[in-house]
mmCIF file of C-alpha atoms in Angstrom:
data_model
loop_
_atom_site.group_PDB
_atom_site.id
_atom_site.type_symbol
_atom_site.label_atom_id
_atom_site.label_comp_id
_atom_site.label_asym_id
_atom_site.label_seq_id
_atom_site.Cartn_x
_atom_site.Cartn_y
_atom_site.Cartn_z
ATOM 1 C CA UNK A 1 120.144 103.519 100.098
ATOM 2 C CA UNK A 2 118.264 103.975 103.002
ATOM 3 C CA UNK A 3 115.472 106.496 102.637
ATOM 4 C CA UNK A 4 112.350 107.760 104.178
ATOM 5 C CA UNK A 5 110.341 110.321 101.408
ATOM 6 C CA UNK A 6 106.858 112.157 103.028
ATOM 7 C CA UNK A 7 104.064 112.901 100.795
ATOM 8 C CA UNK A 8 100.806 114.489 101.483
ATOM 9 C CA UNK A 9 101.342 117.981 103.315
ATOM 10 C CA UNK A 10 99.495 120.488 101.370
ATOM 11 C CA UNK A 11 97.146 123.986 102.172
ATOM 12 C CA UNK A 12 94.176 123.314 103.856
ATOM 13 C CA UNK A 13 91.615 125.490 105.770
ATOM 14 C CA UNK A 14 90.860 125.777 109.342
ATOM 15 C CA UNK A 15 88.771 122.727 110.310
ATOM 16 C CA UNK A 16 90.198 120.781 107.479
ATOM 17 C CA UNK A 17 92.166 117.177 107.169
ATOM 18 C CA UNK A 18 95.034 116.012 106.518
ATOM 19 C CA UNK A 19 97.028 112.481 105.375
ATOM 20 C CA UNK A 20 100.561 112.414 105.492
ATOM 21 C CA UNK A 21 102.349 109.351 103.964
ATOM 22 C CA UNK A 22 106.114 108.399 104.809
ATOM 23 C CA UNK A 23 107.445 106.022 102.425
ATOM 24 C CA UNK A 24 110.629 104.096 103.576
ATOM 25 C CA UNK A 25 113.355 102.266 101.588
ATOM 26 C CA UNK A 26 116.171 100.524 101.757
ATOM 27 C CA UNK A 27 115.689 99.417 105.511
ATOM 28 C CA UNK A 28 112.562 97.271 106.853
ATOM 29 C CA UNK A 29 110.499 99.750 109.204
ATOM 30 C CA UNK A 30 109.514 96.164 111.345
ATOM 31 C CA UNK A 31 112.494 96.619 113.582
ATOM 32 C CA UNK A 32 111.955 100.851 114.292
ATOM 33 C CA UNK A 33 109.945 103.102 116.633
ATOM 34 C CA UNK A 34 108.489 105.503 113.771
ATOM 35 C CA UNK A 35 107.843 108.805 114.852
ATOM 36 C CA UNK A 36 106.505 112.031 113.242
ATOM 37 C CA UNK A 37 107.946 115.522 113.846
ATOM 38 C CA UNK A 38 107.139 119.125 112.917
ATOM 39 C CA UNK A 39 109.070 122.501 112.972
ATOM 40 C CA UNK A 40 107.538 125.593 113.078
ATOM 41 C CA UNK A 41 109.230 129.019 111.552
ATOM 42 C CA UNK A 42 111.254 130.179 113.835
ATOM 43 C CA UNK A 43 110.568 127.426 116.313
ATOM 44 C CA UNK A 44 112.062 124.029 117.507
ATOM 45 C CA UNK A 45 111.492 120.925 115.679
ATOM 46 C CA UNK A 46 108.760 119.391 118.422
ATOM 47 C CA UNK A 47 107.542 115.702 118.421
ATOM 48 C CA UNK A 48 103.734 114.893 117.340
ATOM 49 C CA UNK A 49 103.661 110.838 117.732
ATOM 50 C CA UNK A 50 105.686 108.273 118.124
ATOM 51 C CA UNK A 51 104.391 104.448 117.360
ATOM 52 C CA UNK A 52 105.940 101.006 118.332
ATOM 53 C CA UNK A 53 106.228 97.738 115.861
ATOM 54 C CA UNK A 54 103.634 96.621 118.204
ATOM 55 C CA UNK A 55 101.292 99.687 117.300
ATOM 56 C CA UNK A 56 101.497 101.049 121.299
ATOM 57 C CA UNK A 57 101.068 105.023 120.293
ATOM 58 C CA UNK A 58 101.643 108.215 121.884
ATOM 59 C CA UNK A 59 101.479 111.813 121.121
ATOM 60 C CA UNK A 60 102.149 115.432 121.885
ATOM 61 C CA UNK A 61 99.009 116.233 124.193
ATOM 62 C CA UNK A 62 98.112 119.516 121.535
ATOM 63 C CA UNK A 63 97.444 116.766 118.758
ATOM 64 C CA UNK A 64 95.665 113.900 120.809
ATOM 65 C CA UNK A 65 92.444 113.129 120.023
ATOM 66 C CA UNK A 66 93.062 114.635 116.388
ATOM 67 C CA UNK A 67 95.887 113.209 114.423
ATOM 68 C CA UNK A 68 96.464 109.313 114.248
ATOM 69 C CA UNK A 69 100.032 107.680 113.530
ATOM 70 C CA UNK A 70 99.242 104.617 111.575
ATOM 71 C CA UNK A 71 101.948 102.098 110.566
ATOM 72 C CA UNK A 72 101.690 99.403 107.507
ATOM 73 C CA UNK A 73 104.590 96.932 108.062
ATOM 74 C CA UNK A 74 104.020 94.920 104.853
ATOM 75 C CA UNK A 75 104.389 98.299 102.883
ATOM 76 C CA UNK A 76 107.140 99.504 104.595
ATOM 77 C CA UNK A 77 104.925 102.675 105.305
ATOM 78 C CA UNK A 78 103.981 105.500 108.334
ATOM 79 C CA UNK A 79 101.096 107.429 108.264
ATOM 80 C CA UNK A 80 99.904 110.174 109.624
ATOM 81 C CA UNK A 81 95.931 110.846 109.552
ATOM 82 C CA UNK A 82 94.973 114.745 110.840
ATOM 83 C CA UNK A 83 91.560 116.443 111.446
ATOM 84 C CA UNK A 84 90.800 119.068 112.775
ATOM 85 C CA UNK A 85 93.333 121.013 111.504
ATOM 86 C CA UNK A 86 93.982 124.880 113.212
ATOM 87 C CA UNK A 87 96.391 127.385 111.996
ATOM 88 C CA UNK A 88 98.940 125.846 114.809
ATOM 89 C CA UNK A 89 99.652 122.830 112.829
ATOM 90 C CA UNK A 90 101.306 124.758 109.995
ATOM 91 C CA UNK A 91 104.789 123.286 110.247
ATOM 92 C CA UNK A 92 106.975 121.037 107.994
ATOM 93 C CA UNK A 93 106.191 117.728 109.048
ATOM 94 C CA UNK A 94 108.941 115.196 109.202
ATOM 95 C CA UNK A 95 109.047 111.116 109.216
ATOM 96 C CA UNK A 96 111.984 109.377 111.468
ATOM 97 C CA UNK A 97 112.579 105.990 111.919
ATOM 98 C CA UNK A 98 115.043 105.327 115.495
ATOM 99 C CA UNK A 99 116.287 101.468 116.496
ATOM 100 C CA UNK A 100 119.382 100.082 118.237
ATOM 101 C CA UNK A 101 120.386 96.858 116.130
ATOM 102 C CA UNK A 102 122.574 95.506 117.751
ATOM 103 C CA UNK A 103 125.441 97.885 119.661
ATOM 104 C CA UNK A 104 124.111 100.631 116.442
ATOM 105 C CA UNK A 105 121.830 103.279 117.084
ATOM 106 C CA UNK A 106 120.040 103.946 114.009
ATOM 107 C CA UNK A 107 118.693 107.495 113.210
ATOM 108 C CA UNK A 108 117.112 108.496 110.015
ATOM 109 C CA UNK A 109 114.635 111.042 108.411
ATOM 110 C CA UNK A 110 112.742 112.472 105.818
ATOM 111 C CA UNK A 111 113.625 115.568 104.041
ATOM 112 C CA UNK A 112 109.813 117.146 105.248
ATOM 113 C CA UNK A 113 106.186 117.764 104.061
ATOM 114 C CA UNK A 114 104.867 121.497 104.222
ATOM 115 C CA UNK A 115 101.037 121.165 105.978
ATOM 116 C CA UNK A 116 99.741 124.708 105.947
ATOM 117 C CA UNK A 117 96.817 125.464 107.530
ATOM 118 C CA UNK A 118 94.431 129.144 106.949
ATOM 119 C CA UNK A 119 92.246 130.749 109.736
#
């Protein structure tokens, strides 16, 4: 059974840090592009960061320099280190895995983990 399970969300003060984790099971993330997305209350889900299998990364502009995405293919896990958090970062954070395997497009999502940043 394919699963992505996020953890690490919490309540944190302005300027604080959190490290999110995403544990994958039922598939090998090595073949997948791994993403973090987030959704704030009343807003659309938005891209936060991605990492390719070879470690190439990209981030949305508002988190560059503060967030770092990391993957551990051996542990089948994805991480997001978030520093200098602000209330604008408050959202549910989702782990996502995408790959094209043969002719099949695969797209897996976790259930999300809540991050709340107090002003």
